[in-house]
Tab-separated table of C-alpha atoms in Angstrom:
chain	number	residue	atom	x	y	z
A	1	UNK	CA	0.295	-9.567	32.860
A	2	UNK	CA	3.843	-10.685	31.966
A	3	UNK	CA	5.234	-11.356	28.546
A	4	UNK	CA	4.542	-14.731	28.290
A	5	UNK	CA	0.905	-14.574	29.524
A	6	UNK	CA	0.019	-12.177	26.704
A	7	UNK	CA	1.694	-14.197	24.087
A	8	UNK	CA	-0.194	-17.571	25.786
A	9	UNK	CA	-3.623	-15.256	25.456
A	10	UNK	CA	-2.764	-15.143	21.861
A	11	UNK	CA	-2.378	-18.888	21.220
A	12	UNK	CA	-5.887	-19.814	22.959
A	13	UNK	CA	-7.480	-17.564	21.024
A	14	UNK	CA	-5.972	-18.300	17.958
A	15	UNK	CA	-8.468	-20.927	16.375
A	16	UNK	CA	-11.481	-18.289	16.851
A	17	UNK	CA	-9.159	-15.347	15.220
A	18	UNK	CA	-8.941	-17.770	12.218
A	19	UNK	CA	-12.630	-17.720	12.419
A	20	UNK	CA	-12.906	-14.259	12.375
A	21	UNK	CA	-11.268	-13.593	9.641
A	22	UNK	CA	-12.500	-16.589	7.633
A	23	UNK	CA	-15.837	-14.935	8.175
A	24	UNK	CA	-14.877	-10.964	7.402
A	25	UNK	CA	-13.007	-12.340	3.681
A	26	UNK	CA	-16.211	-13.928	3.051
A	27	UNK	CA	-17.927	-10.448	3.024
A	28	UNK	CA	-17.446	-9.728	-0.670
A	29	UNK	CA	-15.744	-5.865	0.172
A	30	UNK	CA	-14.331	-4.189	-2.979
A	31	UNK	CA	-14.587	-0.680	-2.475
A	32	UNK	CA	-14.402	-0.519	-6.726
A	33	UNK	CA	-17.583	2.316	-7.709
A	34	UNK	CA	-18.413	-0.874	-10.221
A	35	UNK	CA	-18.891	-3.337	-7.598
A	36	UNK	CA	-22.282	-3.649	-5.199
A	37	UNK	CA	-20.796	-1.111	-1.676
A	38	UNK	CA	-23.348	-1.995	0.381
A	39	UNK	CA	-21.021	-5.269	0.946
A	40	UNK	CA	-18.556	-2.356	2.776
A	41	UNK	CA	-21.478	-1.466	5.081
A	42	UNK	CA	-21.898	-5.403	5.819
A	43	UNK	CA	-18.190	-5.350	6.230
A	44	UNK	CA	-17.640	-2.277	8.252
A	45	UNK	CA	-20.810	-3.592	10.538
A	46	UNK	CA	-18.973	-6.697	11.228
A	47	UNK	CA	-16.165	-4.951	12.843
A	48	UNK	CA	-18.099	-2.172	14.858
A	49	UNK	CA	-20.059	-5.564	16.559
A	50	UNK	CA	-16.441	-6.999	17.231
A	51	UNK	CA	-15.273	-3.973	18.644
A	52	UNK	CA	-18.092	-3.681	21.220
A	53	UNK	CA	-17.632	-7.093	21.816
A	54	UNK	CA	-14.158	-5.662	23.134
A	55	UNK	CA	-15.801	-2.686	25.238
A	56	UNK	CA	-15.361	0.203	22.305
A	57	UNK	CA	-17.769	2.493	21.365
A	58	UNK	CA	-18.206	2.303	17.927
A	59	UNK	CA	-19.849	3.914	14.746
A	60	UNK	CA	-19.928	2.829	11.271
A	61	UNK	CA	-19.827	6.688	9.344
A	62	UNK	CA	-20.479	6.943	6.029
A	63	UNK	CA	-18.901	10.958	5.450
A	64	UNK	CA	-20.199	13.244	3.353
A	65	UNK	CA	-17.587	15.436	2.270
A	66	UNK	CA	-18.143	19.736	1.276
A	67	UNK	CA	-16.533	18.937	-2.237
A	68	UNK	CA	-20.382	16.629	-2.740
A	69	UNK	CA	-18.052	13.170	-2.505
A	70	UNK	CA	-19.643	10.521	-0.904
A	71	UNK	CA	-17.306	8.289	1.674
A	72	UNK	CA	-16.836	4.610	1.836
A	73	UNK	CA	-17.996	3.132	4.966
A	74	UNK	CA	-15.515	3.365	7.736
A	75	UNK	CA	-15.501	2.084	11.181
A	76	UNK	CA	-13.974	4.634	14.312
A	77	UNK	CA	-14.172	3.060	17.842
A	78	UNK	CA	-12.593	4.309	20.873
A	79	UNK	CA	-11.994	3.405	24.449
A	80	UNK	CA	-10.767	6.346	26.587
A	81	UNK	CA	-7.289	5.428	28.359
A	82	UNK	CA	-6.556	4.781	32.264
A	83	UNK	CA	-5.596	8.174	33.774
A	84	UNK	CA	-1.719	8.915	32.568
A	85	UNK	CA	-1.642	6.403	29.700
A	86	UNK	CA	-1.186	7.106	25.930
A	87	UNK	CA	-3.613	6.733	23.401
A	88	UNK	CA	-2.674	4.512	20.484
A	89	UNK	CA	-4.440	4.806	17.470
A	90	UNK	CA	-4.823	1.038	15.338
A	91	UNK	CA	-5.342	1.204	11.617
A	92	UNK	CA	-5.827	-0.835	8.574
A	93	UNK	CA	-8.626	-0.827	5.864
A	94	UNK	CA	-11.472	-3.371	5.351
A	95	UNK	CA	-12.081	-3.002	1.759
A	96	UNK	CA	-10.697	-4.887	-0.698
A	97	UNK	CA	-9.309	-4.989	-4.654
A	98	UNK	CA	-12.145	-7.138	-7.330
A	99	UNK	CA	-11.019	-10.988	-7.813
A	100	UNK	CA	-9.729	-10.652	-11.151
A	101	UNK	CA	-10.580	-13.710	-13.211
A	102	UNK	CA	-12.094	-16.291	-11.293
A	103	UNK	CA	-10.084	-19.223	-12.951
A	104	UNK	CA	-6.822	-18.066	-12.256
A	105	UNK	CA	-7.429	-18.597	-8.345
A	106	UNK	CA	-6.825	-22.378	-6.968
A	107	UNK	CA	-9.178	-21.441	-4.308
A	108	UNK	CA	-12.597	-19.481	-4.185
A	109	UNK	CA	-11.231	-15.885	-4.117
A	110	UNK	CA	-14.157	-14.847	-0.989
A	111	UNK	CA	-13.904	-18.255	1.050
A	112	UNK	CA	-11.123	-18.412	3.236
A	113	UNK	CA	-9.190	-21.428	2.570
A	114	UNK	CA	-6.154	-23.252	4.845
A	115	UNK	CA	-3.859	-24.659	3.050
A	116	UNK	CA	-0.579	-25.885	4.946
A	117	UNK	CA	0.945	-22.620	6.509
A	118	UNK	CA	-1.089	-20.314	4.443
A	119	UNK	CA	-4.923	-18.884	3.908
A	120	UNK	CA	-5.890	-17.985	1.196
A	121	UNK	CA	-8.871	-15.396	0.087
A	122	UNK	CA	-9.193	-11.761	-1.223
A	123	UNK	CA	-8.399	-9.596	1.695
A	124	UNK	CA	-7.000	-12.945	3.782
A	125	UNK	CA	-4.004	-10.479	4.282
A	126	UNK	CA	-4.498	-6.956	2.675
A	127	UNK	CA	-5.723	-5.885	4.760
A	128	UNK	CA	-8.670	-8.066	6.592
A	129	UNK	CA	-5.628	-9.585	9.098
A	130	UNK	CA	-4.293	-6.315	9.899
A	131	UNK	CA	-8.039	-5.169	10.892
A	132	UNK	CA	-8.420	-8.175	13.038
A	133	UNK	CA	-4.633	-8.352	14.382
A	134	UNK	CA	-6.053	-5.067	15.979
A	135	UNK	CA	-8.992	-6.579	17.366
A	136	UNK	CA	-6.998	-10.142	18.662
A	137	UNK	CA	-4.124	-7.609	20.062
A	138	UNK	CA	-6.400	-5.996	21.817
A	139	UNK	CA	-8.703	-8.436	22.982
A	140	UNK	CA	-5.118	-10.211	24.509
A	141	UNK	CA	-3.667	-7.197	25.810
A	142	UNK	CA	-5.887	-5.327	28.098
A	143	UNK	CA	-3.250	-2.764	29.053
A	144	UNK	CA	-5.671	0.369	30.018
A	145	UNK	CA	-3.925	2.297	26.867
A	146	UNK	CA	-6.380	4.613	25.166
A	147	UNK	CA	-7.439	2.893	21.624
A	148	UNK	CA	-8.713	4.712	18.413
A	149	UNK	CA	-9.658	1.555	16.221
A	150	UNK	CA	-9.669	3.459	12.793
A	151	UNK	CA	-10.718	1.328	9.256
A	152	UNK	CA	-11.516	2.976	6.220
A	153	UNK	CA	-12.859	1.552	3.446
A	154	UNK	CA	-11.842	3.488	1.092
A	155	UNK	CA	-7.788	2.370	0.484
A	156	UNK	CA	-7.674	0.903	-2.511
A	157	UNK	CA	-9.570	3.156	-4.542
A	158	UNK	CA	-7.022	5.577	-3.144
A	159	UNK	CA	-8.576	7.219	-0.055
A	160	UNK	CA	-10.390	10.106	-1.540
A	161	UNK	CA	-12.144	11.386	2.063
A	162	UNK	CA	-9.171	10.315	3.808
A	163	UNK	CA	-8.370	13.665	4.705
A	164	UNK	CA	-11.455	15.464	4.686
A	165	UNK	CA	-12.342	12.250	7.685
A	166	UNK	CA	-9.068	13.345	9.567
A	167	UNK	CA	-10.386	16.890	9.570
A	168	UNK	CA	-13.707	16.153	10.817
A	169	UNK	CA	-12.688	13.684	13.476
A	170	UNK	CA	-9.710	15.061	14.678
A	171	UNK	CA	-10.656	15.768	18.095
A	172	UNK	CA	-11.360	11.272	18.112
A	173	UNK	CA	-8.654	9.956	16.187
A	174	UNK	CA	-6.065	11.911	18.200
A	175	UNK	CA	-3.246	9.635	19.855
A	176	UNK	CA	-0.012	9.314	21.200
A	177	UNK	CA	1.115	6.745	19.110
A	178	UNK	CA	-0.494	5.256	15.349
A	179	UNK	CA	0.028	1.696	14.352
A	180	UNK	CA	-0.571	1.267	10.646
A	181	UNK	CA	-1.112	-2.380	9.909
A	182	UNK	CA	-0.807	-2.313	5.616
A	183	UNK	CA	2.504	-3.241	4.745
A	184	UNK	CA	5.342	-6.419	4.722
A	185	UNK	CA	7.439	-8.390	6.726
A	186	UNK	CA	11.004	-8.781	4.881
A	187	UNK	CA	10.836	-12.104	4.496
A	188	UNK	CA	8.137	-15.348	6.478
A	189	UNK	CA	9.658	-15.297	10.036
A	190	UNK	CA	11.425	-12.276	10.034
A	191	UNK	CA	9.625	-9.049	11.316
A	192	UNK	CA	9.699	-5.364	10.132
A	193	UNK	CA	9.237	-2.047	10.818
A	194	UNK	CA	8.439	-0.019	7.233
A	195	UNK	CA	11.282	3.345	8.044
A	196	UNK	CA	10.187	4.425	3.948
A	197	UNK	CA	7.965	4.796	1.797
A	198	UNK	CA	8.851	6.416	-2.036
A	199	UNK	CA	6.419	8.801	-3.160
A	200	UNK	CA	3.910	8.279	-6.597
A	201	UNK	CA	2.771	10.598	-9.458
A	202	UNK	CA	1.189	9.894	-11.955
A	203	UNK	CA	1.683	12.204	-15.162
A	204	UNK	CA	-1.252	11.750	-18.886
A	205	UNK	CA	1.138	12.645	-21.379
A	206	UNK	CA	0.133	13.217	-25.193
A	207	UNK	CA	1.978	13.555	-28.382
A	208	UNK	CA	0.934	15.059	-31.126
A	209	UNK	CA	2.506	15.165	-35.039
A	210	UNK	CA	-0.190	15.469	-37.348
A	211	UNK	CA	-3.551	17.558	-37.720
A	212	UNK	CA	-4.944	14.060	-38.905
A	213	UNK	CA	-4.353	10.840	-40.193
A	214	UNK	CA	-2.154	9.615	-43.094
A	215	UNK	CA	-2.029	6.782	-45.634
A	216	UNK	CA	1.588	5.577	-44.499
A	217	UNK	CA	2.478	4.878	-47.722
A	218	UNK	CA	2.191	8.110	-49.294
A	219	UNK	CA	3.149	9.801	-46.707
A	220	UNK	CA	5.715	7.719	-44.653
A	221	UNK	CA	9.414	9.060	-44.461
A	222	UNK	CA	9.385	12.176	-44.094
A	223	UNK	CA	6.791	12.111	-41.257
A	224	UNK	CA	7.068	9.023	-37.989
A	225	UNK	CA	4.146	8.320	-36.075
A	226	UNK	CA	3.301	9.636	-32.810
A	227	UNK	CA	3.913	6.287	-31.072
A	228	UNK	CA	7.157	5.378	-32.842
A	229	UNK	CA	8.041	9.144	-31.926
A	230	UNK	CA	6.457	8.555	-27.953
A	231	UNK	CA	8.416	5.503	-27.950
A	232	UNK	CA	11.764	7.819	-28.740
A	233	UNK	CA	10.707	10.287	-25.989
A	234	UNK	CA	9.659	7.408	-23.618
A	235	UNK	CA	13.584	5.473	-23.839
A	236	UNK	CA	15.230	8.712	-23.119
A	237	UNK	CA	13.794	8.184	-19.662
A	238	UNK	CA	16.511	5.356	-18.414
A	239	UNK	CA	20.232	5.452	-19.336
A	240	UNK	CA	21.930	2.658	-21.057
A	241	UNK	CA	22.326	0.783	-17.221
A	242	UNK	CA	18.304	1.240	-16.465
A	243	UNK	CA	18.684	4.066	-13.777
A	244	UNK	CA	15.865	6.704	-14.206
A	245	UNK	CA	18.141	9.389	-16.467
A	246	UNK	CA	15.931	12.285	-16.000
A	247	UNK	CA	17.827	15.118	-14.135
A	248	UNK	CA	16.317	16.139	-10.835
A	249	UNK	CA	14.808	13.114	-9.308
A	250	UNK	CA	17.002	12.426	-6.505
A	251	UNK	CA	18.074	8.803	-5.902
A	252	UNK	CA	20.181	7.286	-3.422
A	253	UNK	CA	21.316	3.926	-2.341
A	254	UNK	CA	21.151	3.014	1.839
A	255	UNK	CA	19.381	0.108	3.504
A	256	UNK	CA	19.942	-1.673	6.319
A	257	UNK	CA	19.306	-5.086	3.745
A	258	UNK	CA	19.818	-6.119	0.545
A	259	UNK	CA	17.531	-8.875	-1.531
A	260	UNK	CA	19.689	-11.921	-2.956
A	261	UNK	CA	19.167	-12.036	-6.759
A	262	UNK	CA	17.959	-15.510	-7.309
A	263	UNK	CA	15.391	-14.807	-4.670
A	264	UNK	CA	13.968	-11.092	-5.889
A	265	UNK	CA	14.164	-13.118	-9.645
A	266	UNK	CA	12.019	-15.981	-8.477
A	267	UNK	CA	9.527	-13.936	-6.235
A	268	UNK	CA	9.312	-11.536	-9.308
A	269	UNK	CA	8.694	-14.513	-12.171
A	270	UNK	CA	11.695	-12.953	-14.403
A	271	UNK	CA	11.709	-14.747	-17.680
A	272	UNK	CA	15.067	-16.847	-17.555
A	273	UNK	CA	18.035	-14.563	-19.249
A	274	UNK	CA	16.192	-10.946	-18.560
A	275	UNK	CA	18.689	-9.030	-16.558
A	276	UNK	CA	17.891	-6.348	-13.949
A	277	UNK	CA	17.862	-3.005	-14.608
A	278	UNK	CA	19.724	-0.544	-12.625
A	279	UNK	CA	22.401	0.235	-10.144
A	280	UNK	CA	22.990	-0.124	-6.464
A	281	UNK	CA	21.989	-3.132	-4.272
A	282	UNK	CA	18.642	-4.747	-5.263
A	283	UNK	CA	16.404	-3.332	-2.343
A	284	UNK	CA	17.701	0.804	-3.338
A	285	UNK	CA	16.535	0.416	-6.631
A	286	UNK	CA	13.288	-0.679	-4.818
A	287	UNK	CA	12.941	1.871	-1.953
A	288	UNK	CA	15.072	4.985	-2.242
A	289	UNK	CA	15.743	5.380	-6.193
A	290	UNK	CA	13.502	6.854	-8.610
A	291	UNK	CA	11.120	4.662	-11.375
A	292	UNK	CA	9.672	5.624	-14.038
A	293	UNK	CA	6.919	2.898	-15.517
A	294	UNK	CA	4.521	3.024	-18.580
A	295	UNK	CA	0.965	2.086	-16.805
A	296	UNK	CA	-1.396	2.793	-19.891
A	297	UNK	CA	-1.097	3.923	-24.028
A	298	UNK	CA	-3.547	4.500	-25.778
A	299	UNK	CA	-2.950	2.841	-29.463
A	300	UNK	CA	-4.429	1.146	-32.307
A	301	UNK	CA	-5.552	-2.571	-31.137
A	302	UNK	CA	-3.672	-5.434	-33.538
A	303	UNK	CA	-6.959	-6.704	-34.123
A	304	UNK	CA	-7.666	-3.494	-36.201
A	305	UNK	CA	-5.028	-2.125	-37.471
A	306	UNK	CA	-4.179	-0.893	-41.218
A	307	UNK	CA	-1.722	1.177	-42.953
A	308	UNK	CA	-2.223	4.661	-41.114
A	309	UNK	CA	0.013	6.708	-39.683
A	310	UNK	CA	-1.022	8.338	-35.837
A	311	UNK	CA	-1.442	11.659	-35.563
A	312	UNK	CA	-1.476	11.328	-31.972
A	313	UNK	CA	-1.404	8.768	-29.443
A	314	UNK	CA	-2.056	9.304	-25.318
A	315	UNK	CA	0.279	7.440	-22.213
A	316	UNK	CA	0.226	7.966	-18.303
A	317	UNK	CA	3.440	7.180	-16.601
A	318	UNK	CA	3.939	6.150	-13.122
A	319	UNK	CA	6.859	7.909	-11.156
A	320	UNK	CA	8.096	6.667	-7.910
A	321	UNK	CA	9.751	8.836	-6.449
A	322	UNK	CA	12.623	8.664	-3.679
A	323	UNK	CA	11.555	8.841	-0.074
A	324	UNK	CA	12.434	12.978	1.144
A	325	UNK	CA	12.080	14.297	-2.498
A	326	UNK	CA	8.447	16.352	-2.805
A	327	UNK	CA	6.790	14.398	-5.023
A	328	UNK	CA	4.640	17.327	-6.165
A	329	UNK	CA	7.876	19.098	-7.471
A	330	UNK	CA	9.602	15.357	-8.939
A	331	UNK	CA	6.528	15.549	-10.915
A	332	UNK	CA	7.099	19.071	-11.861
A	333	UNK	CA	11.014	17.938	-13.075
A	334	UNK	CA	9.229	15.149	-15.315
A	335	UNK	CA	6.722	17.182	-16.919
A	336	UNK	CA	8.908	19.940	-18.257
A	337	UNK	CA	11.428	17.147	-19.036
A	338	UNK	CA	8.788	15.611	-21.088
A	339	UNK	CA	7.523	18.803	-23.004
A	340	UNK	CA	11.615	20.228	-23.267
A	341	UNK	CA	12.602	16.347	-24.714
A	342	UNK	CA	9.839	16.013	-27.840
A	343	UNK	CA	11.678	14.078	-30.108
A	344	UNK	CA	11.713	16.177	-34.001
A	345	UNK	CA	9.488	18.668	-32.534
A	346	UNK	CA	6.468	16.923	-31.509
A	347	UNK	CA	4.096	18.660	-29.557
A	348	UNK	CA	3.884	16.945	-26.290
A	349	UNK	CA	1.365	18.047	-23.698
A	350	UNK	CA	1.965	16.540	-19.883
A	351	UNK	CA	-0.594	16.723	-17.363
A	352	UNK	CA	0.417	15.529	-13.646
A	353	UNK	CA	-3.293	13.434	-12.205
A	354	UNK	CA	-1.784	12.382	-8.769
A	355	UNK	CA	1.069	13.836	-6.354
A	356	UNK	CA	1.146	11.350	-3.325
A	357	UNK	CA	3.564	12.236	-0.920
A	358	UNK	CA	6.102	9.771	-0.024
A	359	UNK	CA	7.415	9.244	4.062
A	360	UNK	CA	10.618	8.758	5.706
A	361	UNK	CA	10.647	7.928	9.968
A	362	UNK	CA	12.976	7.620	12.456
A	363	UNK	CA	14.618	4.450	13.615
A	364	UNK	CA	15.933	4.865	16.719
A	365	UNK	CA	12.867	6.978	18.718
A	366	UNK	CA	11.325	4.933	22.204
A	367	UNK	CA	8.477	4.602	20.935
A	368	UNK	CA	9.856	2.136	17.656
A	369	UNK	CA	12.433	0.607	19.594
A	370	UNK	CA	9.820	-0.426	22.304
A	371	UNK	CA	8.548	-1.969	18.740
A	372	UNK	CA	11.310	-3.699	17.788
A	373	UNK	CA	11.406	-5.089	21.139
A	374	UNK	CA	8.142	-6.514	20.799
A	375	UNK	CA	8.841	-7.549	17.383
A	376	UNK	CA	11.585	-9.769	18.745
A	377	UNK	CA	10.025	-11.180	21.685
A	378	UNK	CA	6.603	-12.148	19.541
A	379	UNK	CA	8.798	-13.703	16.663
A	380	UNK	CA	11.403	-14.785	18.614
A	381	UNK	CA	14.007	-13.571	15.430
A	382	UNK	CA	15.969	-9.398	14.940
A	383	UNK	CA	13.432	-7.293	13.476
A	384	UNK	CA	14.420	-5.559	10.324
A	385	UNK	CA	14.202	-1.832	9.376
A	386	UNK	CA	12.798	-1.773	5.655
A	387	UNK	CA	12.045	0.450	2.761
A	388	UNK	CA	8.641	-0.624	0.345
A	389	UNK	CA	8.966	0.743	-3.217
A	390	UNK	CA	4.953	1.364	-3.167
A	391	UNK	CA	3.731	4.359	-1.513
A	392	UNK	CA	0.758	4.845	1.220
A	393	UNK	CA	0.576	8.347	1.110
A	394	UNK	CA	-2.353	9.030	3.813
A	395	UNK	CA	0.732	8.640	6.233
A	396	UNK	CA	2.463	11.648	5.449
A	397	UNK	CA	-1.178	13.364	5.945
A	398	UNK	CA	-1.220	11.568	9.007
A	399	UNK	CA	2.220	12.942	10.235
A	400	UNK	CA	1.440	16.533	8.980
A	401	UNK	CA	-1.842	16.575	11.174
A	402	UNK	CA	-0.635	14.968	14.125
A	403	UNK	CA	2.698	15.841	14.204
A	404	UNK	CA	3.209	15.071	17.836
A	405	UNK	CA	2.395	11.129	17.100
A	406	UNK	CA	4.839	7.921	16.935
A	407	UNK	CA	3.599	6.524	13.504
A	408	UNK	CA	4.596	2.788	13.420
A	409	UNK	CA	3.933	1.279	9.891
A	410	UNK	CA	3.616	-2.761	10.533
A	411	UNK	CA	1.737	-5.761	8.342
A	412	UNK	CA	1.468	-9.096	7.676
A	413	UNK	CA	2.189	-9.525	4.058
A	414	UNK	CA	5.548	-11.356	2.841
A	415	UNK	CA	6.941	-12.179	-0.715
A	416	UNK	CA	4.170	-14.443	-1.046
A	417	UNK	CA	1.307	-12.931	-0.122
A	418	UNK	CA	0.590	-11.817	-3.947
A	419	UNK	CA	-1.718	-9.022	-2.729
A	420	UNK	CA	-3.748	-7.477	-5.563
A	421	UNK	CA	-3.385	-10.411	-7.761
A	422	UNK	CA	-4.676	-13.995	-7.613
A	423	UNK	CA	-4.262	-16.365	-4.926
A	424	UNK	CA	-3.584	-14.000	-2.060
A	425	UNK	CA	-2.829	-15.574	1.053
A	426	UNK	CA	-1.265	-14.793	4.086
A	427	UNK	CA	1.403	-16.600	6.299
A	428	UNK	CA	-1.044	-17.824	9.606
A	429	UNK	CA	2.233	-18.747	11.382
A	430	UNK	CA	3.646	-15.242	11.392
A	431	UNK	CA	0.010	-13.351	11.402
A	432	UNK	CA	-0.161	-15.323	14.978
A	433	UNK	CA	3.093	-13.670	15.781
A	434	UNK	CA	2.760	-10.273	14.387
A	435	UNK	CA	-1.167	-10.381	16.927
A	436	UNK	CA	1.613	-11.696	19.755
A	437	UNK	CA	3.805	-8.381	18.796
A	438	UNK	CA	1.319	-5.641	19.030
A	439	UNK	CA	-0.235	-7.215	22.132
A	440	UNK	CA	3.330	-7.074	23.974
A	441	UNK	CA	3.214	-3.091	22.358
A	442	UNK	CA	-0.131	-2.020	23.602
A	443	UNK	CA	1.267	-3.374	26.826
A	444	UNK	CA	4.406	-2.092	26.613
A	445	UNK	CA	2.963	1.301	26.358
A	446	UNK	CA	0.511	0.947	29.186
A	447	UNK	CA	3.080	0.825	31.523
């Protein structure tokens, strides 16, 4: 089958693909434990049924781990390779984030709504578009490669049983090429392969200065409250330019593309007059340099504030680790820094809660070049290699367990997608092109 015939098949079935995605978005499969978990069974069975229609053997699996964890429903669907042809694993996830405040949505969050070139709805992009993309690419390509479709149901809650699942089904998941459809394109119309991901570390910090609260009028002066001391400690984490100032955390400035400042300011919603922080290219600041952010703090609410010196305060830091540095090692560096630089002798206890690895991929392997050719043909524009400032720790888990596999990280999101936020959306034109690109890749691999 020629490339043109494959793309024509994608085009001919695209309205049906949109209808399928609309059905899947209508299932509110939020994996957060405070939501109805039966919705994940519904979406899992929806995917399995559609995989069987394509000739795959499909099961919905709820893993029970030795540690007593019960996994959310995952779909594992397979079709053996023809003799001499490789096997390709296609990954996506069918769970979604909570909708958030419904009044902030312009359209119903679980009702896929087409507005102009975009389809709005929770999960319309992240990552139900990836699920349907895989199904449609299999339908259009028919290349004879082996297919392993793996759609997990707990990515949005940190994939707690992902590694156990990989070990339990290692033989069924084994593949020569793995395509992870859960990332971004650089811009609308510009396809991308994600070749680097930052690691992530979450650190709980408790700073204490007193063994009990004190009247601020009677004792302030010789004693500074815990919140102010925490602020002084946090302020030392960055230098005057806004770069991370903790020695030992790796940083480098290397990116194939850059982000125009005006466009970045608009995409980020930066307020007028607020300066960008850090040095180097904007993309290096996003992709290959560490960042430290305060993502939570327990303090007295304004509504019940009193003239009291707080004896202690708890806060949480999120550290993004440059690709190539061990996240656990980076977390220990930050932990030691916090405990060694307590202002005025305050007691600081830091605990690493989570350390997810980053990822670096070669960008010139035969499979990568093949994927770039497929993207170039389907999009009609030159693909770029990008990094992601966020983390997908399971990519490194896949790499460690299947070291011989070629891993490709692709996706359908763009700067206007607003994944995890209100008014999440998918650019339909790019989605059609992404389906075509994956179908071309499967066909190229089958050759």
